[in-house]
Amino acid sequence: MKNERRDKTIGLRAYSTKKFIDVGQPTPASHPQLMKEGEITPRLGAEEYISRRKRFLELLPENSVAILAAAPVKMMTDVVPYMYQQDADY
């Protein structure tokens, strides 16, 4: 059985002999010093995000629409725009 951390190694840092581990977004399993179980982001759980969404919706007039910016346009190079597409599975 392969070591999971070894599979995620993406290279060595120039100033260190230790391998850099790509762990992605912090989770309680990968960063227990930052997050507790049940948190989506540090110190904020799903209940907090749900209540914020509900409070925001209560502020909107009936039959209205809210358009929220997801992310700015990124550039792949100096001349090639990279159009960001939010993950539809959210």
mmCIF file of N, CA and C in Angstrom:
data_model
loop_
_atom_site.group_PDB
_atom_site.id
_atom_site.type_symbol
_atom_site.label_atom_id
_atom_site.label_comp_id
_atom_site.label_asym_id
_atom_site.label_seq_id
_atom_site.Cartn_x
_atom_site.Cartn_y
_atom_site.Cartn_z
ATOM 1 N N MET A 1 0.843 -1.184 0.000
ATOM 2 C CA MET A 1 0.000 0.000 0.000
ATOM 3 C C MET A 1 0.891 1.251 0.000
ATOM 4 N N LYS A 2 0.642 2.159 -0.928
ATOM 5 C CA LYS A 2 1.453 3.364 -1.038
ATOM 6 C C LYS A 2 1.126 4.339 0.088
ATOM 7 N N ASN A 3 2.124 5.074 0.479
ATOM 8 C CA ASN A 3 1.939 6.125 1.467
ATOM 9 C C ASN A 3 1.187 7.280 0.807
ATOM 10 N N GLU A 4 0.067 7.687 1.393
ATOM 11 C CA GLU A 4 -0.770 8.730 0.813
ATOM 12 C C GLU A 4 -0.001 10.040 0.662
ATOM 13 N N ARG A 5 0.809 10.390 1.639
ATOM 14 C CA ARG A 5 1.557 11.642 1.586
ATOM 15 C C ARG A 5 2.589 11.612 0.462
ATOM 16 N N ARG A 6 3.184 10.470 0.218
ATOM 17 C CA ARG A 6 4.188 10.352 -0.836
ATOM 18 C C ARG A 6 3.547 10.604 -2.194
ATOM 19 N N ASP A 7 2.306 10.165 -2.371
ATOM 20 C CA ASP A 7 1.608 10.358 -3.644
ATOM 21 C C ASP A 7 1.361 11.832 -3.934
ATOM 22 N N LYS A 8 1.255 12.666 -2.896
ATOM 23 C CA LYS A 8 0.922 14.070 -3.076
ATOM 24 C C LYS A 8 2.157 14.966 -3.155
ATOM 25 N N THR A 9 3.343 14.390 -3.105
ATOM 26 C CA THR A 9 4.558 15.186 -3.175
ATOM 27 C C THR A 9 4.676 15.815 -4.556
ATOM 28 N N ILE A 10 4.914 17.132 -4.585
ATOM 29 C CA ILE A 10 5.007 17.799 -5.883
ATOM 30 C C ILE A 10 6.385 18.379 -6.152
ATOM 31 N N GLY A 11 7.307 18.246 -5.245
ATOM 32 C CA GLY A 11 8.658 18.725 -5.517
ATOM 33 C C GLY A 11 9.405 19.090 -4.254
ATOM 34 N N LEU A 12 10.644 19.483 -4.441
ATOM 35 C CA LEU A 12 11.480 19.917 -3.333
ATOM 36 C C LEU A 12 11.570 21.432 -3.324
ATOM 37 N N ARG A 13 11.664 22.003 -2.145
ATOM 38 C CA ARG A 13 11.893 23.436 -2.027
ATOM 39 C C ARG A 13 13.383 23.695 -2.195
ATOM 40 N N ALA A 14 13.731 24.791 -2.815
ATOM 41 C CA ALA A 14 15.131 25.100 -3.076
ATOM 42 C C ALA A 14 15.925 25.284 -1.782
ATOM 43 N N TYR A 15 15.292 25.725 -0.724
ATOM 44 C CA TYR A 15 15.982 26.018 0.525
ATOM 45 C C TYR A 15 15.886 24.886 1.543
ATOM 46 N N SER A 16 15.307 23.772 1.165
ATOM 47 C CA SER A 16 15.095 22.683 2.113
ATOM 48 C C SER A 16 15.289 21.335 1.433
ATOM 49 N N THR A 17 15.662 20.350 2.222
ATOM 50 C CA THR A 17 15.765 18.992 1.694
ATOM 51 C C THR A 17 14.464 18.227 1.886
ATOM 52 N N LYS A 18 13.507 18.835 2.603
ATOM 53 C CA LYS A 18 12.220 18.181 2.828
ATOM 54 C C LYS A 18 11.334 18.333 1.600
ATOM 55 N N LYS A 19 10.538 17.321 1.326
ATOM 56 C CA LYS A 19 9.616 17.382 0.197
ATOM 57 C C LYS A 19 8.408 18.237 0.556
ATOM 58 N N PHE A 20 7.907 18.970 -0.433
ATOM 59 C CA PHE A 20 6.714 19.786 -0.268
ATOM 60 C C PHE A 20 5.496 18.901 -0.466
ATOM 61 N N ILE A 21 4.562 18.928 0.454
ATOM 62 C CA ILE A 21 3.355 18.117 0.383
ATOM 63 C C ILE A 21 2.183 19.008 -0.017
ATOM 64 N N ASP A 22 1.517 18.677 -1.105
ATOM 65 C CA ASP A 22 0.339 19.419 -1.546
ATOM 66 C C ASP A 22 -0.870 18.840 -0.831
ATOM 67 N N VAL A 23 -1.364 19.554 0.175
ATOM 68 C CA VAL A 23 -2.495 19.041 0.944
ATOM 69 C C VAL A 23 -3.799 19.749 0.597
ATOM 70 N N GLY A 24 -3.760 20.737 -0.272
ATOM 71 C CA GLY A 24 -4.986 21.419 -0.659
ATOM 72 C C GLY A 24 -5.553 22.269 0.457
ATOM 73 N N GLN A 25 -6.866 22.454 0.447
ATOM 74 C CA GLN A 25 -7.530 23.255 1.464
ATOM 75 C C GLN A 25 -7.415 22.566 2.813
ATOM 76 N N PRO A 26 -7.172 23.336 3.880
ATOM 77 C CA PRO A 26 -7.065 22.725 5.203
ATOM 78 C C PRO A 26 -8.346 21.997 5.598
ATOM 79 N N THR A 27 -8.182 20.884 6.250
ATOM 80 C CA THR A 27 -9.298 20.120 6.807
ATOM 81 C C THR A 27 -8.932 19.773 8.240
ATOM 82 N N PRO A 28 -9.903 19.368 9.052
ATOM 83 C CA PRO A 28 -9.562 18.950 10.417
ATOM 84 C C PRO A 28 -8.552 17.803 10.441
ATOM 85 N N ALA A 29 -8.584 16.940 9.435
ATOM 86 C CA ALA A 29 -7.642 15.817 9.391
ATOM 87 C C ALA A 29 -6.230 16.274 9.035
ATOM 88 N N SER A 30 -6.114 17.229 8.091
ATOM 89 C CA SER A 30 -4.787 17.668 7.651
ATOM 90 C C SER A 30 -4.204 18.770 8.528
ATOM 91 N N HIS A 31 -5.058 19.573 9.158
ATOM 92 C CA HIS A 31 -4.606 20.705 9.971
ATOM 93 C C HIS A 31 -5.387 20.767 11.294
ATOM 94 N N PRO A 32 -5.216 19.781 12.169
ATOM 95 C CA PRO A 32 -5.976 19.784 13.426
ATOM 96 C C PRO A 32 -5.661 20.987 14.314
ATOM 97 N N GLN A 33 -4.507 21.623 14.108
ATOM 98 C CA GLN A 33 -4.164 22.807 14.887
ATOM 99 C C GLN A 33 -4.965 24.029 14.438
ATOM 100 N N LEU A 34 -5.529 23.999 13.228
ATOM 101 C CA LEU A 34 -6.304 25.119 12.694
ATOM 102 C C LEU A 34 -7.805 24.916 12.780
ATOM 103 N N MET A 35 -8.241 23.668 12.577
ATOM 104 C CA MET A 35 -9.673 23.406 12.436
ATOM 105 C C MET A 35 -10.134 22.283 13.345
ATOM 106 N N LYS A 36 -11.378 22.429 13.796
ATOM 107 C CA LYS A 36 -12.018 21.373 14.576
ATOM 108 C C LYS A 36 -12.934 20.574 13.655
ATOM 109 N N GLU A 37 -13.317 19.404 14.098
ATOM 110 C CA GLU A 37 -14.248 18.571 13.327
ATOM 111 C C GLU A 37 -15.557 19.333 13.125
ATOM 112 N N GLY A 38 -16.094 19.295 11.912
ATOM 113 C CA GLY A 38 -17.349 19.976 11.604
ATOM 114 C C GLY A 38 -17.172 21.383 11.054
ATOM 115 N N GLU A 39 -15.946 21.904 11.029
ATOM 116 C CA GLU A 39 -15.703 23.235 10.486
ATOM 117 C C GLU A 39 -15.424 23.147 8.985
ATOM 118 N N ILE A 40 -15.983 24.089 8.233
ATOM 119 C CA ILE A 40 -15.741 24.155 6.791
ATOM 120 C C ILE A 40 -14.495 24.994 6.526
ATOM 121 N N THR A 41 -14.392 26.102 7.236
ATOM 122 C CA THR A 41 -13.192 26.926 7.251
ATOM 123 C C THR A 41 -12.829 27.126 8.718
ATOM 124 N N PRO A 42 -11.589 27.544 9.018
ATOM 125 C CA PRO A 42 -11.212 27.687 10.428
ATOM 126 C C PRO A 42 -12.211 28.528 11.226
ATOM 127 N N ARG A 43 -12.716 27.953 12.296
ATOM 128 C CA ARG A 43 -13.654 28.550 13.263
ATOM 129 C C ARG A 43 -15.074 28.742 12.728
ATOM 130 N N LEU A 44 -15.370 28.300 11.507
ATOM 131 C CA LEU A 44 -16.720 28.453 10.963
ATOM 132 C C LEU A 44 -17.247 27.114 10.467
ATOM 133 N N GLY A 45 -18.364 26.696 11.047
ATOM 134 C CA GLY A 45 -18.991 25.445 10.646
ATOM 135 C C GLY A 45 -20.114 25.671 9.652
ATOM 136 N N ALA A 46 -20.705 24.600 9.197
ATOM 137 C CA ALA A 46 -21.791 24.673 8.214
ATOM 138 C C ALA A 46 -22.971 25.473 8.752
ATOM 139 N N GLU A 47 -23.262 25.343 10.044
ATOM 140 C CA GLU A 47 -24.401 26.062 10.632
ATOM 141 C C GLU A 47 -24.239 27.572 10.485
ATOM 142 N N GLU A 48 -23.018 28.061 10.657
ATOM 143 C CA GLU A 48 -22.756 29.497 10.519
ATOM 144 C C GLU A 48 -23.008 29.959 9.087
ATOM 145 N N TYR A 49 -22.540 29.196 8.122
ATOM 146 C CA TYR A 49 -22.768 29.557 6.720
ATOM 147 C C TYR A 49 -24.252 29.501 6.374
ATOM 148 N N ILE A 50 -24.967 28.516 6.899
ATOM 149 C CA ILE A 50 -26.410 28.404 6.657
ATOM 150 C C ILE A 50 -27.132 29.607 7.241
ATOM 151 N N SER A 51 -26.796 29.995 8.471
ATOM 152 C CA SER A 51 -27.476 31.133 9.096
ATOM 153 C C SER A 51 -27.148 32.437 8.371
ATOM 154 N N ARG A 52 -25.931 32.595 7.904
ATOM 155 C CA ARG A 52 -25.577 33.804 7.146
ATOM 156 C C ARG A 52 -26.363 33.883 5.846
ATOM 157 N N ARG A 53 -26.493 32.744 5.163
ATOM 158 C CA ARG A 53 -27.261 32.705 3.919
ATOM 159 C C ARG A 53 -28.721 33.076 4.181
ATOM 160 N N LYS A 54 -29.291 32.518 5.246
ATOM 161 C CA LYS A 54 -30.692 32.815 5.576
ATOM 162 C C LYS A 54 -30.880 34.289 5.907
ATOM 163 N N ARG A 55 -29.962 34.871 6.688
ATOM 164 C CA ARG A 55 -30.069 36.297 7.035
ATOM 165 C C ARG A 55 -29.970 37.165 5.784
ATOM 166 N N PHE A 56 -29.080 36.799 4.865
ATOM 167 C CA PHE A 56 -28.943 37.553 3.621
ATOM 168 C C PHE A 56 -30.229 37.480 2.807
ATOM 169 N N LEU A 57 -30.799 36.279 2.691
ATOM 170 C CA LEU A 57 -32.034 36.114 1.917
ATOM 171 C C LEU A 57 -33.190 36.894 2.522
ATOM 172 N N GLU A 58 -33.211 37.024 3.845
ATOM 173 C CA GLU A 58 -34.270 37.798 4.502
ATOM 174 C C GLU A 58 -34.184 39.282 4.154
ATOM 175 N N LEU A 59 -33.000 39.759 3.811
ATOM 176 C CA LEU A 59 -32.821 41.167 3.452
ATOM 177 C C LEU A 59 -33.286 41.484 2.031
ATOM 178 N N LEU A 60 -33.372 40.471 1.186
ATOM 179 C CA LEU A 60 -33.757 40.690 -0.207
ATOM 180 C C LEU A 60 -35.264 40.872 -0.340
ATOM 181 N N PRO A 61 -35.687 41.794 -1.204
ATOM 182 C CA PRO A 61 -37.118 41.921 -1.479
ATOM 183 C C PRO A 61 -37.642 40.644 -2.140
ATOM 184 N N GLU A 62 -38.929 40.402 -2.008
ATOM 185 C CA GLU A 62 -39.532 39.210 -2.604
ATOM 186 C C GLU A 62 -39.360 39.233 -4.123
ATOM 187 N N ASN A 63 -39.168 38.060 -4.709
ATOM 188 C CA ASN A 63 -38.978 37.880 -6.156
ATOM 189 C C ASN A 63 -37.758 38.632 -6.693
ATOM 190 N N SER A 64 -36.728 38.775 -5.889
ATOM 191 C CA SER A 64 -35.517 39.448 -6.359
ATOM 192 C C SER A 64 -34.412 38.427 -6.608
ATOM 193 N N VAL A 65 -33.349 38.888 -7.221
ATOM 194 C CA VAL A 65 -32.205 38.038 -7.546
ATOM 195 C C VAL A 65 -30.948 38.729 -7.028
ATOM 196 N N ALA A 66 -30.037 37.965 -6.461
ATOM 197 C CA ALA A 66 -28.742 38.496 -6.031
ATOM 198 C C ALA A 66 -27.669 37.912 -6.941
ATOM 199 N N ILE A 67 -26.842 38.773 -7.486
ATOM 200 C CA ILE A 67 -25.732 38.327 -8.326
ATOM 201 C C ILE A 67 -24.449 38.623 -7.561
ATOM 202 N N LEU A 68 -23.700 37.567 -7.267
ATOM 203 C CA LEU A 68 -22.476 37.701 -6.484
ATOM 204 C C LEU A 68 -21.274 37.333 -7.343
ATOM 205 N N ALA A 69 -20.247 38.147 -7.296
ATOM 206 C CA ALA A 69 -19.017 37.850 -8.039
ATOM 207 C C ALA A 69 -18.309 36.677 -7.378
ATOM 208 N N ALA A 70 -17.885 35.710 -8.185
ATOM 209 C CA ALA A 70 -17.221 34.523 -7.643
ATOM 210 C C ALA A 70 -15.713 34.708 -7.582
ATOM 211 N N ALA A 71 -15.101 35.216 -8.640
ATOM 212 C CA ALA A 71 -13.651 35.385 -8.673
ATOM 213 C C ALA A 71 -13.278 36.286 -9.839
ATOM 214 N N PRO A 72 -12.154 36.981 -9.733
ATOM 215 C CA PRO A 72 -11.711 37.820 -10.853
ATOM 216 C C PRO A 72 -11.163 36.962 -11.987
ATOM 217 N N VAL A 73 -11.069 37.568 -13.176
ATOM 218 C CA VAL A 73 -10.492 36.878 -14.328
ATOM 219 C C VAL A 73 -9.001 36.686 -14.066
ATOM 220 N N LYS A 74 -8.506 35.492 -14.294
ATOM 221 C CA LYS A 74 -7.085 35.184 -14.123
ATOM 222 C C LYS A 74 -6.427 35.168 -15.499
ATOM 223 N N MET A 75 -5.142 35.407 -15.531
ATOM 224 C CA MET A 75 -4.393 35.375 -16.782
ATOM 225 C C MET A 75 -3.471 34.163 -16.782
ATOM 226 N N MET A 76 -3.556 33.327 -17.846
ATOM 227 C CA MET A 76 -2.653 32.181 -17.975
ATOM 228 C C MET A 76 -1.246 32.675 -18.303
ATOM 229 N N THR A 77 -1.170 33.677 -19.163
ATOM 230 C CA THR A 77 0.090 34.341 -19.505
ATOM 231 C C THR A 77 -0.230 35.822 -19.548
ATOM 232 N N ASP A 78 0.690 36.621 -20.035
ATOM 233 C CA ASP A 78 0.443 38.063 -20.103
ATOM 234 C C ASP A 78 -0.655 38.431 -21.089
ATOM 235 N N VAL A 79 -0.952 37.545 -22.048
ATOM 236 C CA VAL A 79 -1.911 37.892 -23.090
ATOM 237 C C VAL A 79 -3.084 36.922 -23.207
ATOM 238 N N VAL A 80 -3.063 35.815 -22.475
ATOM 239 C CA VAL A 80 -4.118 34.808 -22.602
ATOM 240 C C VAL A 80 -4.977 34.797 -21.340
ATOM 241 N N PRO A 81 -6.233 35.282 -21.440
ATOM 242 C CA PRO A 81 -7.091 35.248 -20.248
ATOM 243 C C PRO A 81 -7.530 33.822 -19.927
ATOM 244 N N TYR A 82 -7.635 33.535 -18.674
ATOM 245 C CA TYR A 82 -8.116 32.231 -18.205
ATOM 246 C C TYR A 82 -9.447 32.489 -17.523
ATOM 247 N N MET A 83 -10.538 32.056 -18.126
ATOM 248 C CA MET A 83 -11.860 32.317 -17.576
ATOM 249 C C MET A 83 -12.148 31.350 -16.432
ATOM 250 N N TYR A 84 -12.318 31.884 -15.245
ATOM 251 C CA TYR A 84 -12.612 31.083 -14.064
ATOM 252 C C TYR A 84 -14.024 30.532 -14.159
ATOM 253 N N GLN A 85 -14.194 29.268 -13.839
ATOM 254 C CA GLN A 85 -15.523 28.663 -13.792
ATOM 255 C C GLN A 85 -15.685 28.012 -12.427
ATOM 256 N N GLN A 86 -16.664 28.493 -11.676
ATOM 257 C CA GLN A 86 -16.898 27.948 -10.350
ATOM 258 C C GLN A 86 -17.362 26.504 -10.457
ATOM 259 N N ASP A 87 -16.942 25.688 -9.515
ATOM 260 C CA ASP A 87 -17.354 24.290 -9.463
ATOM 261 C C ASP A 87 -18.869 24.238 -9.294
ATOM 262 N N ALA A 88 -19.551 23.573 -10.189
ATOM 263 C CA ALA A 88 -21.009 23.492 -10.132
ATOM 264 C C ALA A 88 -21.491 22.570 -9.019
ATOM 265 N N ASP A 89 -20.602 21.774 -8.459
ATOM 266 C CA ASP A 89 -20.972 20.829 -7.408
ATOM 267 C C ASP A 89 -20.677 21.438 -6.042
ATOM 268 N N TYR A 90 -21.416 22.481 -5.667
ATOM 269 C CA TYR A 90 -21.165 23.161 -4.395
ATOM 270 C C TYR A 90 -22.288 23.008 -3.426
#
